[in-house]
Short mmCIF file of C-alpha atoms in Angstrom, two decimals:
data_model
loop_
_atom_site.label_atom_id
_atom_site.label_comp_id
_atom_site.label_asym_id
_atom_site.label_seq_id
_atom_site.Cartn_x
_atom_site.Cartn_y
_atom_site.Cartn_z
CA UNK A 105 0.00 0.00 0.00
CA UNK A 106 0.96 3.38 -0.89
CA UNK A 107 1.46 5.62 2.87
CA UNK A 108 0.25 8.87 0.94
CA UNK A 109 -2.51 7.09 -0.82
CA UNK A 110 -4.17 5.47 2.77
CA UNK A 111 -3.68 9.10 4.41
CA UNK A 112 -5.81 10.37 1.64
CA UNK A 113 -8.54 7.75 1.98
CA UNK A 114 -8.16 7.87 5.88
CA UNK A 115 -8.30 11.73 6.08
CA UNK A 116 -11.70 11.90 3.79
CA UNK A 117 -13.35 9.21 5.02
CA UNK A 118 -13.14 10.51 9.05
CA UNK A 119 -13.55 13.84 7.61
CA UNK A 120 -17.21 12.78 5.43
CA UNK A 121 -18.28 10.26 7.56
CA UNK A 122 -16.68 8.86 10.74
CA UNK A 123 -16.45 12.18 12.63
CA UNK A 124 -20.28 13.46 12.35
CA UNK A 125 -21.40 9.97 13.59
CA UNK A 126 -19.22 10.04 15.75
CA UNK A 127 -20.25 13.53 16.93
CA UNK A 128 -23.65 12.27 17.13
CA UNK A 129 -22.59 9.48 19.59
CA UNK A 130 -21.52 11.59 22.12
CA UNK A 131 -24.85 12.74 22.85
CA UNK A 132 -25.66 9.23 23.83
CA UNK A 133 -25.80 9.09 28.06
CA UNK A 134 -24.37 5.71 28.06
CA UNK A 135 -23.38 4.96 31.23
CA UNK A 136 -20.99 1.83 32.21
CA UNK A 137 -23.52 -0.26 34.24
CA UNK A 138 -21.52 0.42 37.43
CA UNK A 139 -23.14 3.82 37.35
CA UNK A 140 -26.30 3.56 36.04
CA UNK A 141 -28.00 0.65 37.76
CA UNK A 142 -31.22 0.86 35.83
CA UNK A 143 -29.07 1.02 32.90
CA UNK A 144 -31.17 -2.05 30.41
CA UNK A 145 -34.23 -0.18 31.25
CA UNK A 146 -32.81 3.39 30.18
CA UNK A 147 -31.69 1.85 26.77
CA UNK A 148 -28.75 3.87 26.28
CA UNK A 149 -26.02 1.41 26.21
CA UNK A 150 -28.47 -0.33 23.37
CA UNK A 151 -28.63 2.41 21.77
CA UNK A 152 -25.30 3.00 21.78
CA UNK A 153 -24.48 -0.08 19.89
CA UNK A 154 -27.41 0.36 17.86
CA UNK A 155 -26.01 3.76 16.33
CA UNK A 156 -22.42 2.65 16.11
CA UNK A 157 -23.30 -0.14 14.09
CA UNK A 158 -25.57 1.26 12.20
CA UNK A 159 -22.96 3.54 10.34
CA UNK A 160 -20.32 0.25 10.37
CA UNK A 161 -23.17 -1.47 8.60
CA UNK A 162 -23.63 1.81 6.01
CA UNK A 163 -19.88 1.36 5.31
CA UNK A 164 -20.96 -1.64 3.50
CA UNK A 165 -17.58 -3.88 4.13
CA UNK A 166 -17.57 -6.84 1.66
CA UNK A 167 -19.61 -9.56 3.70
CA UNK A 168 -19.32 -7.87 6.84
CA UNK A 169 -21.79 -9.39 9.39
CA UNK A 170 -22.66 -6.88 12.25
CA UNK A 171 -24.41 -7.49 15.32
CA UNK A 172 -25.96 -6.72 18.88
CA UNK A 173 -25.10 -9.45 21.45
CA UNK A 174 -26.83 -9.57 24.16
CA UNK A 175 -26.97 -12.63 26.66
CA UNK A 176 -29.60 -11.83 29.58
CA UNK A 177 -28.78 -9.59 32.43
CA UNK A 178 -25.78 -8.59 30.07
CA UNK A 179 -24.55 -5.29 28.92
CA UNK A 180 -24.74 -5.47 25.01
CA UNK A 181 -21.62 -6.65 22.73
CA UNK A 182 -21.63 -4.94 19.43
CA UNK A 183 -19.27 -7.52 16.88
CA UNK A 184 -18.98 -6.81 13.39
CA UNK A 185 -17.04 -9.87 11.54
CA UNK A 186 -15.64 -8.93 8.17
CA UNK A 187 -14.07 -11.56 5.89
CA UNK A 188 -10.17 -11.70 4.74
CA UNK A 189 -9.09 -10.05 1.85
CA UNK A 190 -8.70 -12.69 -1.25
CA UNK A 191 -4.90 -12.91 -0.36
CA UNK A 192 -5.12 -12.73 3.33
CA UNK A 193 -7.55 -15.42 3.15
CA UNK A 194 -4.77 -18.14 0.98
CA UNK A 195 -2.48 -17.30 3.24
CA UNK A 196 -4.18 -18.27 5.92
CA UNK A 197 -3.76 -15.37 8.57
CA UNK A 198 -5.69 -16.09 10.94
CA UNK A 199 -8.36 -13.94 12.76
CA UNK A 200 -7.66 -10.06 13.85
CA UNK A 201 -9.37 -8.52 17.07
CA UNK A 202 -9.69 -5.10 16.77
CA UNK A 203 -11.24 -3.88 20.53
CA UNK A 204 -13.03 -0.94 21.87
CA UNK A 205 -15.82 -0.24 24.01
CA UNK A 206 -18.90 2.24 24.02
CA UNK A 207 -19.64 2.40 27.68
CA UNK A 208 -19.01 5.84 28.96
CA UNK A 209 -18.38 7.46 32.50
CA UNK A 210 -20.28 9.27 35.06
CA UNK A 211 -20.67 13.30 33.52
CA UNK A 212 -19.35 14.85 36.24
CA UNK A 213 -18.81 18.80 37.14
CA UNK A 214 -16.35 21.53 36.02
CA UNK A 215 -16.68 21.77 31.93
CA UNK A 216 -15.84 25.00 30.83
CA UNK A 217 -18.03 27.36 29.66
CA UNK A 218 -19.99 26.24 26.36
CA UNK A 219 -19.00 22.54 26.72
CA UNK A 220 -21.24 20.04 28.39
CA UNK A 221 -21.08 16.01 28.77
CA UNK A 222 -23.12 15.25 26.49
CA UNK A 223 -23.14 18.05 23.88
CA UNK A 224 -20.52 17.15 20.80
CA UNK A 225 -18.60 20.37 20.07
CA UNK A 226 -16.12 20.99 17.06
CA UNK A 227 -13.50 23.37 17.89
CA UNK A 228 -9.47 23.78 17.40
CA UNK A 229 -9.26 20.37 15.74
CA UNK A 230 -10.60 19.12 18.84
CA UNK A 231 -13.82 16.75 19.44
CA UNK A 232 -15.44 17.76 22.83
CA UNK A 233 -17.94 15.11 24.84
CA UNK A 234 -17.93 12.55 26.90
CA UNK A 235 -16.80 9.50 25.51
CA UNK A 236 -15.39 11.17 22.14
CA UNK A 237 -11.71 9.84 22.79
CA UNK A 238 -13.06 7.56 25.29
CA UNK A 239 -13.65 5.57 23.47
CA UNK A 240 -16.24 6.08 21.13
CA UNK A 241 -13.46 7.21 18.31
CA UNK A 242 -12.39 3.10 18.47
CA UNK A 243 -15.03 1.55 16.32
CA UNK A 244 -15.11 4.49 13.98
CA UNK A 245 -11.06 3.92 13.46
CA UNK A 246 -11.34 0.60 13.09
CA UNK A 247 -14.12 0.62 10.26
CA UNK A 248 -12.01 3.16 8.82
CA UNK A 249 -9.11 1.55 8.46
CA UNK A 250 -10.39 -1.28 6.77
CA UNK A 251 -12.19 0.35 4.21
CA UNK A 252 -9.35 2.36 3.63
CA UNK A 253 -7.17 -1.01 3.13
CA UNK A 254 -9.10 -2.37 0.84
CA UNK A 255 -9.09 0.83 -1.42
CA UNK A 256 -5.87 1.02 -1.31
CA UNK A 257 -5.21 -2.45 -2.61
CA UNK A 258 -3.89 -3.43 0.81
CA UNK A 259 -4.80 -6.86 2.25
CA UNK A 260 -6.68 -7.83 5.94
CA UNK A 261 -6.79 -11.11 7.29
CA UNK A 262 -10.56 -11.74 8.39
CA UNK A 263 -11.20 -9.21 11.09
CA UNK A 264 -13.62 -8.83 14.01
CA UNK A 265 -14.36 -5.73 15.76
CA UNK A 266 -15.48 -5.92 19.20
CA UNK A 267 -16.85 -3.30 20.92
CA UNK A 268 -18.32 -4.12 24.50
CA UNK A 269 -20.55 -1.61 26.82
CA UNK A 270 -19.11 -2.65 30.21
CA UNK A 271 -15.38 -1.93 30.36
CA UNK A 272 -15.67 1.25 32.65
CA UNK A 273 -17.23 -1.46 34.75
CA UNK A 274 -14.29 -3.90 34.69
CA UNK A 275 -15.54 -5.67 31.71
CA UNK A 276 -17.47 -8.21 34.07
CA UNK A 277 -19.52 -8.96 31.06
CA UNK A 278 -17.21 -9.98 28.38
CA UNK A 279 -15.90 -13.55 29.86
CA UNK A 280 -19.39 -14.47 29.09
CA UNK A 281 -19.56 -13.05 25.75
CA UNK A 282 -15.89 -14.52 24.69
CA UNK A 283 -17.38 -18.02 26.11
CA UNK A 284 -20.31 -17.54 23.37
CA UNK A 285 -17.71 -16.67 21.09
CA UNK A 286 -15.05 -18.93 21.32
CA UNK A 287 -15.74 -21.13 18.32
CA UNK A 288 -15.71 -17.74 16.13
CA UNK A 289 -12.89 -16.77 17.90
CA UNK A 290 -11.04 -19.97 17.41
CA UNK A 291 -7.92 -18.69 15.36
CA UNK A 292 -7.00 -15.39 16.64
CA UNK A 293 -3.33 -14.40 15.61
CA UNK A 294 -3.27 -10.47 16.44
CA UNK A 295 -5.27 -8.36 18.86
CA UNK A 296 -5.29 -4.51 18.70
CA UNK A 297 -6.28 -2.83 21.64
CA UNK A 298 -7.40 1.12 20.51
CA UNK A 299 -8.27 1.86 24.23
CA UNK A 300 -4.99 3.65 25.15
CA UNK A 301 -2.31 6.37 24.36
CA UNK A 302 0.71 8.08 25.00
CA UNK A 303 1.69 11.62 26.63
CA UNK A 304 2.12 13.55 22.98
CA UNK A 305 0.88 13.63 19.99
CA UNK A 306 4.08 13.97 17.78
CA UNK A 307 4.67 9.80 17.33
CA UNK A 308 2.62 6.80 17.82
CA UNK A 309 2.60 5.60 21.50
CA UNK A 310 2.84 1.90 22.28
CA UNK A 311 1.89 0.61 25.76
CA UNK A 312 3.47 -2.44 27.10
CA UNK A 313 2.30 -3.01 30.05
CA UNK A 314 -1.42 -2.12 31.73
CA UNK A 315 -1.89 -1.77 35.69
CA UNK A 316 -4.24 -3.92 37.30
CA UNK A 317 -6.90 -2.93 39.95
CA UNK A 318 -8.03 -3.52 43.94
CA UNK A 319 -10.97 -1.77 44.99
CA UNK A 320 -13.78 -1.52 47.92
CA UNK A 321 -15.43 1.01 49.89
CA UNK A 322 -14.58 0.22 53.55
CA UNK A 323 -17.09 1.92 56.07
CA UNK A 324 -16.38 2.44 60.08
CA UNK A 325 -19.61 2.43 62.14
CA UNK A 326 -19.60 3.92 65.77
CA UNK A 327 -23.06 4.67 66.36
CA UNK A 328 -26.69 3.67 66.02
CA UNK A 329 -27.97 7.08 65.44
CA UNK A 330 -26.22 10.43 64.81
CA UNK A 331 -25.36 12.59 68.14
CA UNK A 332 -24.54 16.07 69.65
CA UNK A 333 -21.06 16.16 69.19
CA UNK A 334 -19.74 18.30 72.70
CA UNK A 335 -21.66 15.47 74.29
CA UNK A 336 -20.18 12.52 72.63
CA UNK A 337 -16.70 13.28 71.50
CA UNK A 338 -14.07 12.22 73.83
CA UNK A 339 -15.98 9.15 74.47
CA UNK A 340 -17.50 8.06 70.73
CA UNK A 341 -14.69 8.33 68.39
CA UNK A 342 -15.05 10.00 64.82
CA UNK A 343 -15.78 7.62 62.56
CA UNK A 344 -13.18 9.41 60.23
CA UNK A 345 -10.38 9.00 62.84
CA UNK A 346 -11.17 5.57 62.90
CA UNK A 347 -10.55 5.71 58.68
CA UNK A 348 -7.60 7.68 59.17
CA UNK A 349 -6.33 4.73 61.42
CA UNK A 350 -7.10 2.13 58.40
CA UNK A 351 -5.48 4.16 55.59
CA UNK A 352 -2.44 4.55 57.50
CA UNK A 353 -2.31 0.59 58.03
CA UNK A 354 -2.36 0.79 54.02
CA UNK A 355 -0.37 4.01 53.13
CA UNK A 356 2.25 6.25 54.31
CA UNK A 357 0.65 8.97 53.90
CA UNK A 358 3.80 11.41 53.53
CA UNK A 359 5.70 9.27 50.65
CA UNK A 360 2.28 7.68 49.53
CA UNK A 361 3.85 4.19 49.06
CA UNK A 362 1.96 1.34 50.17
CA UNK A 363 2.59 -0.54 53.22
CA UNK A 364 0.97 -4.10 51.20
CA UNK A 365 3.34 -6.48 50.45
CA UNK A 366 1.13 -8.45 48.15
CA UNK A 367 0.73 -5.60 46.13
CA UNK A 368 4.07 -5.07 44.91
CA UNK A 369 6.38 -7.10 42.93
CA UNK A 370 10.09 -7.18 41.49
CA UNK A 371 10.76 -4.77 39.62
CA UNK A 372 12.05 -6.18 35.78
CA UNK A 373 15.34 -4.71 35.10
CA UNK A 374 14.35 -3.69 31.63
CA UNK A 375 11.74 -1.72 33.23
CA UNK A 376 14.41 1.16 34.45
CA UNK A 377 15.70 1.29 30.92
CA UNK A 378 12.22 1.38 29.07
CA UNK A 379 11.02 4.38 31.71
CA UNK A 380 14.50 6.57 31.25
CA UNK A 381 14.06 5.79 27.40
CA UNK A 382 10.37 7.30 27.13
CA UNK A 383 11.37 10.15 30.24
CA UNK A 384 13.87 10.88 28.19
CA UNK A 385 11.53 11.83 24.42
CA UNK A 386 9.84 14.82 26.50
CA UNK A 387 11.73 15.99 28.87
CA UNK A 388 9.79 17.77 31.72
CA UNK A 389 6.36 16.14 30.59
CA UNK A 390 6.16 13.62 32.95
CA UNK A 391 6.08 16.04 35.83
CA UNK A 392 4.35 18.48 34.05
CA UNK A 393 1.22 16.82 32.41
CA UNK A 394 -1.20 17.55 34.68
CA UNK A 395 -2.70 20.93 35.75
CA UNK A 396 -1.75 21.40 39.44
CA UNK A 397 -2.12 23.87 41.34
CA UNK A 398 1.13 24.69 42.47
CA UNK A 399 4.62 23.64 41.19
CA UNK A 400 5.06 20.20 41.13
CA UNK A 401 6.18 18.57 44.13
CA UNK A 402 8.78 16.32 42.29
CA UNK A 403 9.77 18.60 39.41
CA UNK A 404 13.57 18.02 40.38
CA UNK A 405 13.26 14.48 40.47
CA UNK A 406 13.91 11.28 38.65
CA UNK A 407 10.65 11.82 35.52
CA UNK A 408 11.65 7.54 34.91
CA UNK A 409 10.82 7.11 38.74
CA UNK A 410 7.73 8.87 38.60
CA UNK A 411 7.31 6.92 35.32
CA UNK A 412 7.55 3.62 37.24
CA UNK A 413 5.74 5.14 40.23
CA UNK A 414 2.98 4.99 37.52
CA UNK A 415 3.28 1.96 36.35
CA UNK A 416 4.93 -0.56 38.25
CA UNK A 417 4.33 -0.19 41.41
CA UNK A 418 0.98 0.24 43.70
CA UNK A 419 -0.56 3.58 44.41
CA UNK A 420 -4.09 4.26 46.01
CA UNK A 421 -6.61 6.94 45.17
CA UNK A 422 -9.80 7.80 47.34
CA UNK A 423 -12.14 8.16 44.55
CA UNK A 424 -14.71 8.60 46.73
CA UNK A 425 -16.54 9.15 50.09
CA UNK A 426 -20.07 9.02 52.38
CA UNK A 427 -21.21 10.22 55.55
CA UNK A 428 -19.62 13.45 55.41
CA UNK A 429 -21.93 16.77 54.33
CA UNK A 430 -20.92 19.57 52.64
CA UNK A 431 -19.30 22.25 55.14
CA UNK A 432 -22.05 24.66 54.52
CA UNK A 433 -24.53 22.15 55.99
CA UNK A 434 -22.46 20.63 58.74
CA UNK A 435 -23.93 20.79 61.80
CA UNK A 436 -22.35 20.14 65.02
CA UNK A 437 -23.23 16.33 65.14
CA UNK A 438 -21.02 12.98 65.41
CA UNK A 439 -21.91 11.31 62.52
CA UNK A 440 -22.58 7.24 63.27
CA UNK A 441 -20.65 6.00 60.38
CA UNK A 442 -18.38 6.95 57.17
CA UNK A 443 -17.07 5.72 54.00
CA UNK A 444 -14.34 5.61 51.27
CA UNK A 445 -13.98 4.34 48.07
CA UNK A 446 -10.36 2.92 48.06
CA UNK A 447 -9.17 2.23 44.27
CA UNK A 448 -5.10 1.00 44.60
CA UNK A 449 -3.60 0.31 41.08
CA UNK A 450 -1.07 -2.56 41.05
CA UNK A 451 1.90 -3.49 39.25
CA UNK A 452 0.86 -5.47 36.04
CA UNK A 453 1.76 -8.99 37.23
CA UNK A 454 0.49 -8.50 40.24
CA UNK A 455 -2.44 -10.93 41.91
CA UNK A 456 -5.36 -8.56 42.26
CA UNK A 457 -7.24 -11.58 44.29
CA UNK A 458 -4.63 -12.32 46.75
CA UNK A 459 -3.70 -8.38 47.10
CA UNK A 460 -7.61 -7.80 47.90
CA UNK A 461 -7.44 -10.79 50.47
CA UNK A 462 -4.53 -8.99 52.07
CA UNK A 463 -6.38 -5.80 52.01
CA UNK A 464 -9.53 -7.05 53.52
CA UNK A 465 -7.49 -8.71 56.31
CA UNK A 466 -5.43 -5.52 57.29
CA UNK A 467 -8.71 -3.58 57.05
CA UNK A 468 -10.53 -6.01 59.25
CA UNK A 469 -8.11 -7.18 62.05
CA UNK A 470 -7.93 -5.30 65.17
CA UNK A 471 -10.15 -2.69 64.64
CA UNK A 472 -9.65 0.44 66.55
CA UNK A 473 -12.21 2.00 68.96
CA UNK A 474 -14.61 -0.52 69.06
CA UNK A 475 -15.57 0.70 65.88
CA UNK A 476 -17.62 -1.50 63.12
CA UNK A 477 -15.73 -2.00 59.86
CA UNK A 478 -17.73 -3.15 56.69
CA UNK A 479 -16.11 -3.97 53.36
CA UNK A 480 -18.50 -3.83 49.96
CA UNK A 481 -18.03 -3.34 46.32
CA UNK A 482 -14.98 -5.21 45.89
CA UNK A 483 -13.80 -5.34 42.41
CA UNK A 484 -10.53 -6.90 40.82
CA UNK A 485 -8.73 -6.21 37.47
CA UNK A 486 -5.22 -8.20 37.47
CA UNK A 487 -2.84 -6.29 34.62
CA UNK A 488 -0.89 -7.01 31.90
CA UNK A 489 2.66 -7.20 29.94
CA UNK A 490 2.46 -7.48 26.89
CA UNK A 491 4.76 -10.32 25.03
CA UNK A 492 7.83 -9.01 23.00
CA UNK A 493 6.82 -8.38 19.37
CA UNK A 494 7.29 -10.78 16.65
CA UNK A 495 9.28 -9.59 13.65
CA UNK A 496 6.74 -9.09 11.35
CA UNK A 497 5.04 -6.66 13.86
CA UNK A 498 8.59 -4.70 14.68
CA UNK A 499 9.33 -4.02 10.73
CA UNK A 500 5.81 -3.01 10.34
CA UNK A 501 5.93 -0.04 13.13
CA UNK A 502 9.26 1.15 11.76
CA UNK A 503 7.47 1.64 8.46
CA UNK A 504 4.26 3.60 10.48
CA UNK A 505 7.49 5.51 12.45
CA UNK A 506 8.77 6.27 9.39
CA UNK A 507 5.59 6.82 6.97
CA UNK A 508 2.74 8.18 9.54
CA UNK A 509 5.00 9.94 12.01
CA UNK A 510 8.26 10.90 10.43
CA UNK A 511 9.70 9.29 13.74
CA UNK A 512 10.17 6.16 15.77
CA UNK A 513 6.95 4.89 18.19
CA UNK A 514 7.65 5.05 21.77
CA UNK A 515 6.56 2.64 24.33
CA UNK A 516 5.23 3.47 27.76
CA UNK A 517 3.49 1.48 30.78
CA UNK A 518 0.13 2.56 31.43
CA UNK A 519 -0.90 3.19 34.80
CA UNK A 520 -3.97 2.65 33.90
CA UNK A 521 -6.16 -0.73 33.46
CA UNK A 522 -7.99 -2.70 30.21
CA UNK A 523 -9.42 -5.87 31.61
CA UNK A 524 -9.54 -7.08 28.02
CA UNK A 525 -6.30 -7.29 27.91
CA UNK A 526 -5.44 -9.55 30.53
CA UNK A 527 -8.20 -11.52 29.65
CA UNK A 528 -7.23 -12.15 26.13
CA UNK A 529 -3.41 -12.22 26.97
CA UNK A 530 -4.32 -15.48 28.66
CA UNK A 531 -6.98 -16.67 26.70
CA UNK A 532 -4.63 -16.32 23.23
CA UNK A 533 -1.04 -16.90 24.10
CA UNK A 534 0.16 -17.22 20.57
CA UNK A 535 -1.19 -13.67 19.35
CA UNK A 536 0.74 -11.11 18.37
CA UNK A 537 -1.06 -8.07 20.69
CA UNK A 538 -0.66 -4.09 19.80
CA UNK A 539 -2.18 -1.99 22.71
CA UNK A 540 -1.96 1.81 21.15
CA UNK A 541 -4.68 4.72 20.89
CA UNK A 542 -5.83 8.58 20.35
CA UNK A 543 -5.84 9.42 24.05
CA UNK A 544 -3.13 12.52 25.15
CA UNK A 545 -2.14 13.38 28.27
CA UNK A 546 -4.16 16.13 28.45
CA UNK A 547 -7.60 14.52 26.74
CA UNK A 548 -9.24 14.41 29.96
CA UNK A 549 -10.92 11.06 30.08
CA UNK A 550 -13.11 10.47 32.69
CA UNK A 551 -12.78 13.88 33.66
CA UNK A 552 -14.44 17.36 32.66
CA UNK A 553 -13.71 19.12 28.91
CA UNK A 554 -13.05 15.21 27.68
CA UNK A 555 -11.52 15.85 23.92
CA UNK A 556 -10.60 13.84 20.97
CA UNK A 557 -7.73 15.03 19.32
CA UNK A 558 -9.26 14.91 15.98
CA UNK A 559 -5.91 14.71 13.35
CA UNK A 560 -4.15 12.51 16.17
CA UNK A 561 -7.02 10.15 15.78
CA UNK A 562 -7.32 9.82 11.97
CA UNK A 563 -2.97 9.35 12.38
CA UNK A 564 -3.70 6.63 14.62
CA UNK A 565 -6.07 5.12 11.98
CA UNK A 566 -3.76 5.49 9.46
CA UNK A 567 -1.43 3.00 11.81
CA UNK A 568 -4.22 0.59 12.25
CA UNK A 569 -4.39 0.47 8.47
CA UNK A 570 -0.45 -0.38 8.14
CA UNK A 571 -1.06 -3.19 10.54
CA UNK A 572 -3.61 -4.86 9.17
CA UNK A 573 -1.53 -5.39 5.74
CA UNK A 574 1.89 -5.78 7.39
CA UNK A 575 0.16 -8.77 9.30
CA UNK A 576 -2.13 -10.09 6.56
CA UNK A 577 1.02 -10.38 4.62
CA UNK A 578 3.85 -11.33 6.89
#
């Protein structure tokens, strides 16, 4: 295939067609079903997959099948399964998973004046809403770059698209769906993973390894019914001193490293190098990505450290918390009981189960206070490292450095998580697996003013495209 000729094809087909569906999609509420718990009767995550594969069905892909899964009590699966090219298909290539999901996050507060969750705006190159980059872009990409293969001449080996509606929820639902699918699914030689990113948007961004997840709200309960607090403190304790207790069992709360042993492991050597390597492409980045409010703490230090900080080994973030009202309505009461939300990301080869056993029992032995402590919506992600690639895949991202970028990819750890991953790293051992995507730094997922970076995202398609030939003919 001819680079100039796909960035052509690419360009005009996002520009005519991918982007104003896309657009459109944003205004869909879809919530993950971890925070929308009448989400099947609301309809939006079906309607989600409804208009996303509508326009994948428009694109009329030679004998492309798409469909809505959905197994009961399920979030939906969208799948669209398009054959081989003629030579892909004598050569025997095998099957090609290109992944995404639809499912969005909560709203939240704090967009900027004129922007709103679910309003799609257009400006500065930039696609505003939630779930543009999020990662309604994926499917559109995907689609994209096939079509744009196939004009070009290129070749695909059969491909299937999967786009699931529950992977802001840990992608609880997709075992299932993978069990329904496995006989499809039987062949599977590369899996491309558009759920990620990198921390510019001057090269393509590879990510190599994906933190997994421990998380639980842990409550302490001192009291049957609120009282006047002159008359009960020094005798009832605060139910948020007896917290404070808990998170120091779990966190030193000056260096913020955790005090867990099972959720840390060995650091890999090669790790060091990988971290100084990518530190070293954007120098001041690291530290500087994200929009503090005063200078950053650890602006003189190591950037690979806080690289592996954020990737390789545990941190915890309370993302969230009961019990406690707002100061303008605090009264002067002892409050019987509060809560956290306690979300610790851990290394990538990690054991989420037996680092949430160990959690539970430090949270749960020796209470202080008398107080009550009760543990609920526990949730596990393990991570992943992804395999070395295989020859065919190296020669074909020098070509994209060279050809899309006009530089050489970089590879990062993600601090982040992808249950798919893990899930399919184990499931296909043999595949060849690319984990790469449109998110930036500064794209705000999950967080207010989300944005797509809209040229970064057709680039990234452009790299999909390359793929898909360099493996259909390797």
């Amino acid at each position: 295939m001819d680079a100039h000729t796909i960035r052509r094809l690419v360009d005009e087909l996002w520009t005519r067609s991918a982007l104003p569906s896309l657009a459109e999609f944003v205004r869909i509420p879809a919530l993950s079903p971890l925070y929308d718990a009448s989400w099947a009767a609301n309809g939006h995550l079906r309607a989600a997959t409804e208009h996303v594969g509508a326009w994948i069905t428009a694109r009329a892909l030679p004998g492309a099948r798409i469909e809505t899964l959905t197994l009961e009590g399920r979030s939906p699966l969208l799948i669209a399964d398009i054959p081989a090219t003629a030579g892909a298909a004598a050569r025997n290539a095998g099957t090609v998973i290109l992944y995404g999901h639809l499912d969005k996050q909560p709203p939240l507060d704090g967009w900027s004046a004129g922007l709103e969750p679910w309003k799609p705006v257009l400006r500065g190159g930039r696609l505003y809403g939630r779930g543009a980059v999020d990662d309604g872009y994926s499917g559109y990409a995907a689609t994209t770059a096939l079509e744009a293969v196939r004009a070009a001449g290129g070749e695909h080996a059969r491909t299937v698209i999967l786009l699931e509606t529950c992977e802001e929820s840990g992608s609880t639902d997709l075992p299932a769906y993978l069990d329904l699918l496995s006989q499809r699914l039987a062949h599977v030689s590369l899996v491309v993973c558009l759920d990620i990113g990198g921390i510019d948007y001057e090269r393509l961004w590879l990510t190599d390894s994906l933190r997994g997840l421990v998380q639980l709200t842990v409550t302490a309960r001192v009291l049957e019914t609120p009282q006047h607090s002159g008359l009960a403190g020094g005798i009832v304790p605060d139910p948020f001193r007896v917290l404070r207790h808990l998170l120091d069992r779990v966190e030193d709360a000056a260096s913020g490293e955790i005090k867990i042993p099972a959720m840390h492991v060995a650091l890999p050597p090669e790790r060091h190098t990988a971290a100084r390597d990518a530190a070293a492409l954007a120098p001041g980045l690291i530290a500087g990505r994200f929009p503090m409010v005063a200078p950053f703490p650890a602006a003189g230090a190591d950037e690979a450290e806080l690289l592996l900080n954020n990737t390789w080994r545990p941190a915890l973030t309370v993302t969230g918390a009961a019990g406690l009202p707002k100061p303008a309505d605090a009264g002067n009461v002892l409050r019987p009981a509060a809560s956290l939300k306690l979300s610790f990301r851990v290394p990538p080869t990690a054991d989420a189960q037996a680092a949430l056993a160990a959690l539970e029992k430090t949270l749960t032995t020796d209470v202080p206070a008398g107080a009550k402590v009760e543990l609920s919506d526990r949730l596990t992600m393990n991570g992943w490292a992804a395999p070395a690639p295989a020859p065919w895949l190296r020669a074909a991202l020098a070509r994209v450095g060279a050809e899309v970028f006009g530089r050489p990819h970089a590879v990062l750890g993600c601090g982040g998580s992808v249950p798919f991953m893990e899930l399919l790293g184990r499931k296909y051992q043999n595949a060849d697996f690319l984990a790469t995507g449109a998110l930036g730094a500064d794209s705000n997922a999950h967080g207010p003013d989300e944005w797509l970076n809209i040229a970064f995202a057709q680039r990234v398609t452009e790299v999909v495209a390359h793929i898909l030939d360099g493996h259909a003919r390797k």
